[in-house]
Amino acid sequence: MVIAVLAVQGAFAEHEQMLERLGVPYVELRKKEDLLQKYDGIILPGGESTVQGKLLKELDMFDTLKQQIENGIPVLATCAGLILLADKIENDEREYFKTLPVTVKRNAYGRQLGSFYTEQELTGIGVIPMTFIRAPYITDVGEGVEILAEENGHIVAVRGKNQLAMSFHPELDHDERIHKYFVDMISA
Ligand code: GLN
């Protein structure tokens, strides 16, 4: 198994460290040719969705990545990655892959609650640490999307078929269970 980590901007190195700890080989997606490699899953890291979206288009990676996701490759998306997958961003006109039928709100916690830590239950795993950094949350889910976790009444983790997406940053805490869950999703 090889996992591809989108590495154009944001917190990709932390995901790579997680994969190293799990002993899972990975490749980086930095340019168009990298998308021709053989890999079994994709991680879309947190960062700045507007910057990532712009770079993916400029680097001519956008359409191929969208195609791979639509074709069913397993995807783990965190924070900005969730925004890239969302069908709709309720407070922004921009749109990206639109492969996951959810509506998200960017920077949904406002300025004061820009960053915070909590621990909540995630279906199928148990109570896990959740670090939020200027995070979005999900305000609506469409057909076929399972809600996996909520925080204070807000949806913060979902699974829609091949796509596992969350508002928070599991790569920043010392708990490998989300990445392990993703690896199991790929193996299944
Ligand atoms: N606020 C960022 C955005 O809108 C997401 C933040 C993050 O990925 N930590 O893209």
mmCIF file of N, CA and C in Angstrom, residues 10-88:
data_model
loop_
_atom_site.group_PDB
_atom_site.id
_atom_site.type_symbol
_atom_site.label_atom_id
_atom_site.label_comp_id
_atom_site.label_asym_id
_atom_site.label_seq_id
_atom_site.Cartn_x
_atom_site.Cartn_y
_atom_site.Cartn_z
ATOM 1 N N GLY A 10 0.332 23.799 3.192
ATOM 2 C CA GLY A 10 -0.336 23.395 4.428
ATOM 3 C C GLY A 10 0.394 22.325 5.215
ATOM 4 N N ALA A 11 -0.375 21.622 6.069
ATOM 5 C CA ALA A 11 0.199 20.721 7.074
ATOM 6 C C ALA A 11 0.384 19.301 6.549
ATOM 7 N N PHE A 12 1.065 19.166 5.414
ATOM 8 C CA PHE A 12 1.253 17.824 4.844
ATOM 9 C C PHE A 12 2.346 17.035 5.564
ATOM 10 N N ALA A 13 3.373 17.731 6.066
ATOM 11 C CA ALA A 13 4.493 17.027 6.709
ATOM 12 C C ALA A 13 4.023 16.262 7.947
ATOM 13 N N GLU A 14 3.057 16.817 8.659
ATOM 14 C CA GLU A 14 2.542 16.170 9.870
ATOM 15 C C GLU A 14 1.791 14.876 9.516
ATOM 16 N N HIS A 15 1.093 14.884 8.390
ATOM 17 C CA HIS A 15 0.440 13.648 7.930
ATOM 18 C C HIS A 15 1.499 12.601 7.564
ATOM 19 N N GLU A 16 2.571 13.059 6.938
ATOM 20 C CA GLU A 16 3.638 12.136 6.542
ATOM 21 C C GLU A 16 4.287 11.493 7.773
ATOM 22 N N GLN A 17 4.459 12.305 8.827
ATOM 23 C CA GLN A 17 5.033 11.757 10.062
ATOM 24 C C GLN A 17 4.122 10.691 10.667
ATOM 25 N N MET A 18 2.823 10.943 10.581
ATOM 26 C CA MET A 18 1.845 9.954 11.058
ATOM 27 C C MET A 18 1.997 8.640 10.280
ATOM 28 N N LEU A 19 2.118 8.757 8.961
ATOM 29 C CA LEU A 19 2.240 7.557 8.123
ATOM 30 C C LEU A 19 3.548 6.831 8.437
ATOM 31 N N GLU A 20 4.593 7.603 8.700
ATOM 32 C CA GLU A 20 5.875 6.988 9.084
ATOM 33 C C GLU A 20 5.716 6.183 10.365
ATOM 34 N N ARG A 21 4.999 6.766 11.325
ATOM 35 C CA ARG A 21 4.777 6.057 12.592
ATOM 36 C C ARG A 21 3.988 4.776 12.396
ATOM 37 N N LEU A 22 3.092 4.778 11.412
ATOM 38 C CA LEU A 22 2.299 3.570 11.128
ATOM 39 C C LEU A 22 3.027 2.614 10.189
ATOM 40 N N GLY A 23 4.182 3.064 9.668
ATOM 41 C CA GLY A 23 4.947 2.233 8.744
ATOM 42 C C GLY A 23 4.289 2.093 7.376
ATOM 43 N N VAL A 24 3.536 3.114 6.979
ATOM 44 C CA VAL A 24 2.874 3.084 5.661
ATOM 45 C C VAL A 24 3.660 3.964 4.680
ATOM 46 N N PRO A 25 4.113 3.398 3.566
ATOM 47 C CA PRO A 25 4.851 4.197 2.588
ATOM 48 C C PRO A 25 3.965 5.281 1.955
ATOM 49 N N TYR A 26 4.593 6.413 1.604
ATOM 50 C CA TYR A 26 3.807 7.478 0.970
ATOM 51 C C TYR A 26 4.619 8.149 -0.127
ATOM 52 N N VAL A 27 3.899 8.819 -1.019
ATOM 53 C CA VAL A 27 4.526 9.678 -2.019
ATOM 54 C C VAL A 27 3.892 11.056 -1.882
ATOM 55 N N GLU A 28 4.591 12.072 -2.382
ATOM 56 C CA GLU A 28 4.039 13.423 -2.321
ATOM 57 C C GLU A 28 3.482 13.821 -3.676
ATOM 58 N N LEU A 29 2.365 14.545 -3.641
ATOM 59 C CA LEU A 29 1.798 15.104 -4.868
ATOM 60 C C LEU A 29 2.114 16.592 -4.890
ATOM 61 N N ARG A 30 3.104 16.959 -5.711
ATOM 62 C CA ARG A 30 3.524 18.357 -5.786
ATOM 63 C C ARG A 30 3.315 18.953 -7.166
ATOM 64 N N LYS A 31 3.290 18.077 -8.171
ATOM 65 C CA LYS A 31 3.144 18.557 -9.544
ATOM 66 C C LYS A 31 2.369 17.537 -10.356
ATOM 67 N N LYS A 32 1.967 17.948 -11.536
ATOM 68 C CA LYS A 32 1.071 17.139 -12.371
ATOM 69 C C LYS A 32 1.571 15.705 -12.572
ATOM 70 N N GLU A 33 2.867 15.560 -12.860
ATOM 71 C CA GLU A 33 3.416 14.218 -13.153
ATOM 72 C C GLU A 33 3.300 13.282 -11.952
ATOM 73 N N ASP A 34 3.279 13.863 -10.743
ATOM 74 C CA ASP A 34 3.167 13.026 -9.537
ATOM 75 C C ASP A 34 1.850 12.249 -9.513
ATOM 76 N N LEU A 35 0.867 12.747 -10.237
ATOM 77 C CA LEU A 35 -0.457 12.105 -10.243
ATOM 78 C C LEU A 35 -0.466 10.833 -11.079
ATOM 79 N N LEU A 36 0.640 10.583 -11.783
ATOM 80 C CA LEU A 36 0.727 9.371 -12.624
ATOM 81 C C LEU A 36 1.274 8.190 -11.838
ATOM 82 N N GLN A 37 1.772 8.457 -10.625
ATOM 83 C CA GLN A 37 2.321 7.366 -9.822
ATOM 84 C C GLN A 37 1.196 6.429 -9.380
ATOM 85 N N LYS A 38 1.601 5.262 -8.910
ATOM 86 C CA LYS A 38 0.596 4.337 -8.411
ATOM 87 C C LYS A 38 0.429 4.532 -6.904
ATOM 88 N N TYR A 39 -0.788 4.837 -6.480
ATOM 89 C CA TYR A 39 -1.071 4.952 -5.047
ATOM 90 C C TYR A 39 -2.503 4.504 -4.785
ATOM 91 N N ASP A 40 -2.756 4.191 -3.503
ATOM 92 C CA ASP A 40 -4.022 3.541 -3.135
ATOM 93 C C ASP A 40 -4.969 4.435 -2.343
ATOM 94 N N GLY A 41 -4.485 5.599 -1.947
ATOM 95 C CA GLY A 41 -5.321 6.530 -1.195
ATOM 96 C C GLY A 41 -4.679 7.895 -1.257
ATOM 97 N N ILE A 42 -5.479 8.934 -0.948
ATOM 98 C CA ILE A 42 -4.967 10.310 -1.015
ATOM 99 C C ILE A 42 -5.287 11.030 0.291
ATOM 100 N N ILE A 43 -4.315 11.787 0.810
ATOM 101 C CA ILE A 43 -4.581 12.659 1.957
ATOM 102 C C ILE A 43 -4.577 14.112 1.488
ATOM 103 N N LEU A 44 -5.661 14.826 1.799
ATOM 104 C CA LEU A 44 -5.745 16.259 1.519
ATOM 105 C C LEU A 44 -5.589 16.979 2.861
ATOM 106 N N PRO A 45 -4.459 17.648 3.078
ATOM 107 C CA PRO A 45 -4.160 18.221 4.397
ATOM 108 C C PRO A 45 -4.874 19.548 4.647
ATOM 109 N N GLY A 46 -4.770 20.009 5.895
ATOM 110 C CA GLY A 46 -5.255 21.339 6.218
ATOM 111 C C GLY A 46 -4.293 22.390 5.693
ATOM 112 N N GLY A 47 -4.715 23.624 5.797
ATOM 113 C CA GLY A 47 -3.916 24.729 5.273
ATOM 114 C C GLY A 47 -4.885 25.822 4.901
ATOM 115 N N GLU A 48 -4.715 26.352 3.729
ATOM 116 C CA GLU A 48 -5.613 27.406 3.260
ATOM 117 C C GLU A 48 -6.264 26.927 1.963
ATOM 118 N N SER A 49 -7.572 26.671 2.054
ATOM 119 C CA SER A 49 -8.265 26.084 0.898
ATOM 120 C C SER A 49 -8.173 26.968 -0.347
ATOM 121 N N THR A 50 -8.234 28.288 -0.159
ATOM 122 C CA THR A 50 -8.182 29.181 -1.321
ATOM 123 C C THR A 50 -6.827 29.048 -2.030
ATOM 124 N N VAL A 51 -5.757 28.960 -1.243
ATOM 125 C CA VAL A 51 -4.408 28.847 -1.808
ATOM 126 C C VAL A 51 -4.235 27.474 -2.473
ATOM 127 N N GLN A 52 -4.691 26.443 -1.780
ATOM 128 C CA GLN A 52 -4.559 25.086 -2.337
ATOM 129 C C GLN A 52 -5.335 24.971 -3.653
ATOM 130 N N GLY A 53 -6.565 25.493 -3.650
ATOM 131 C CA GLY A 53 -7.407 25.418 -4.849
ATOM 132 C C GLY A 53 -6.752 26.144 -6.023
ATOM 133 N N LYS A 54 -6.201 27.312 -5.729
ATOM 134 C CA LYS A 54 -5.560 28.128 -6.757
ATOM 135 C C LYS A 54 -4.328 27.399 -7.313
ATOM 136 N N LEU A 55 -3.511 26.855 -6.399
ATOM 137 C CA LEU A 55 -2.296 26.150 -6.832
ATOM 138 C C LEU A 55 -2.640 24.907 -7.656
ATOM 139 N N LEU A 56 -3.655 24.167 -7.229
ATOM 140 C CA LEU A 56 -4.030 22.949 -7.964
ATOM 141 C C LEU A 56 -4.428 23.284 -9.393
ATOM 142 N N LYS A 57 -5.090 24.426 -9.556
ATOM 143 C CA LYS A 57 -5.476 24.829 -10.922
ATOM 144 C C LYS A 57 -4.261 25.315 -11.703
ATOM 145 N N GLU A 58 -3.442 26.137 -11.076
ATOM 146 C CA GLU A 58 -2.244 26.653 -11.748
ATOM 147 C C GLU A 58 -1.287 25.530 -12.154
ATOM 148 N N LEU A 59 -1.201 24.510 -11.303
ATOM 149 C CA LEU A 59 -0.279 23.398 -11.572
ATOM 150 C C LEU A 59 -0.920 22.335 -12.468
ATOM 151 N N ASP A 60 -2.155 22.609 -12.871
ATOM 152 C CA ASP A 60 -2.909 21.695 -13.745
ATOM 153 C C ASP A 60 -3.074 20.299 -13.119
ATOM 154 N N MET A 61 -3.314 20.287 -11.822
ATOM 155 C CA MET A 61 -3.515 19.015 -11.104
ATOM 156 C C MET A 61 -4.992 18.806 -10.772
ATOM 157 N N PHE A 62 -5.765 19.864 -10.842
ATOM 158 C CA PHE A 62 -7.131 19.858 -10.327
ATOM 159 C C PHE A 62 -8.023 18.789 -10.967
ATOM 160 N N ASP A 63 -8.091 18.776 -12.288
ATOM 161 C CA ASP A 63 -9.034 17.873 -12.975
ATOM 162 C C ASP A 63 -8.691 16.407 -12.748
ATOM 163 N N THR A 64 -7.397 16.090 -12.801
ATOM 164 C CA THR A 64 -6.983 14.688 -12.601
ATOM 165 C C THR A 64 -7.297 14.218 -11.190
ATOM 166 N N LEU A 65 -7.022 15.080 -10.212
ATOM 167 C CA LEU A 65 -7.325 14.715 -8.817
ATOM 168 C C LEU A 65 -8.818 14.500 -8.623
ATOM 169 N N LYS A 66 -9.611 15.421 -9.167
ATOM 170 C CA LYS A 66 -11.081 15.304 -9.067
ATOM 171 C C LYS A 66 -11.541 13.982 -9.680
ATOM 172 N N GLN A 67 -10.965 13.664 -10.821
ATOM 173 C CA GLN A 67 -11.312 12.416 -11.513
ATOM 174 C C GLN A 67 -10.976 11.194 -10.654
ATOM 175 N N GLN A 68 -9.784 11.211 -10.061
ATOM 176 C CA GLN A 68 -9.374 10.079 -9.221
ATOM 177 C C GLN A 68 -10.327 9.907 -8.040
ATOM 178 N N ILE A 69 -10.752 11.016 -7.448
ATOM 179 C CA ILE A 69 -11.677 10.942 -6.302
ATOM 180 C C ILE A 69 -13.043 10.429 -6.772
ATOM 181 N N GLU A 70 -13.498 10.938 -7.913
ATOM 182 C CA GLU A 70 -14.789 10.472 -8.451
ATOM 183 C C GLU A 70 -14.737 8.990 -8.821
ATOM 184 N N ASN A 71 -13.571 8.537 -9.205
ATOM 185 C CA ASN A 71 -13.414 7.114 -9.558
ATOM 186 C C ASN A 71 -13.356 6.211 -8.321
ATOM 187 N N GLY A 72 -13.297 6.823 -7.127
ATOM 188 C CA GLY A 72 -13.450 6.035 -5.912
ATOM 189 C C GLY A 72 -12.201 5.795 -5.087
ATOM 190 N N ILE A 73 -11.098 6.453 -5.390
ATOM 191 C CA ILE A 73 -9.908 6.256 -4.555
ATOM 192 C C ILE A 73 -10.225 6.780 -3.130
ATOM 193 N N PRO A 74 -9.837 6.048 -2.087
ATOM 194 C CA PRO A 74 -10.099 6.519 -0.726
ATOM 195 C C PRO A 74 -9.358 7.838 -0.432
ATOM 196 N N VAL A 75 -10.069 8.754 0.221
ATOM 197 C CA VAL A 75 -9.509 10.073 0.525
ATOM 198 C C VAL A 75 -9.686 10.380 2.011
ATOM 199 N N LEU A 76 -8.625 10.864 2.628
ATOM 200 C CA LEU A 76 -8.711 11.402 3.990
ATOM 201 C C LEU A 76 -8.481 12.899 3.873
ATOM 202 N N ALA A 77 -9.481 13.689 4.256
ATOM 203 C CA ALA A 77 -9.377 15.143 4.115
ATOM 204 C C ALA A 77 -9.525 15.800 5.470
ATOM 205 N N THR A 78 -8.593 16.710 5.787
ATOM 206 C CA THR A 78 -8.664 17.403 7.064
ATOM 207 C C THR A 78 -8.742 18.912 6.828
ATOM 208 N N CYS A 79 -9.692 19.533 7.493
ATOM 209 C CA CYS A 79 -9.828 20.990 7.530
ATOM 210 C C CYS A 79 -9.942 21.620 6.134
ATOM 211 N N ALA A 80 -8.912 22.267 5.624
ATOM 212 C CA ALA A 80 -8.995 22.839 4.279
ATOM 213 C C ALA A 80 -9.315 21.752 3.243
ATOM 214 N N GLY A 81 -8.835 20.541 3.500
ATOM 215 C CA GLY A 81 -9.130 19.410 2.595
ATOM 216 C C GLY A 81 -10.617 19.128 2.522
ATOM 217 N N LEU A 82 -11.289 19.219 3.668
ATOM 218 C CA LEU A 82 -12.750 19.060 3.711
ATOM 219 C C LEU A 82 -13.419 20.135 2.847
ATOM 220 N N ILE A 83 -12.917 21.357 2.928
ATOM 221 C CA ILE A 83 -13.486 22.457 2.133
ATOM 222 C C ILE A 83 -13.329 22.166 0.641
ATOM 223 N N LEU A 84 -12.182 21.603 0.265
ATOM 224 C CA LEU A 84 -11.960 21.281 -1.155
ATOM 225 C C LEU A 84 -12.947 20.226 -1.662
ATOM 226 N N LEU A 85 -13.339 19.299 -0.792
ATOM 227 C CA LEU A 85 -14.243 18.222 -1.216
ATOM 228 C C LEU A 85 -15.706 18.654 -1.258
ATOM 229 N N ALA A 86 -16.059 19.648 -0.438
ATOM 230 C CA ALA A 86 -17.468 19.976 -0.201
ATOM 231 C C ALA A 86 -18.215 20.393 -1.461
ATOM 232 N N ASP A 87 -19.447 19.936 -1.519
ATOM 233 C CA ASP A 87 -20.322 20.309 -2.614
ATOM 234 C C ASP A 87 -20.611 21.809 -2.588
ATOM 235 N N LYS A 88 -20.706 22.356 -1.357
ATOM 236 C CA LYS A 88 -21.069 23.769 -1.244
ATOM 237 C C LYS A 88 -20.377 24.406 -0.034
#
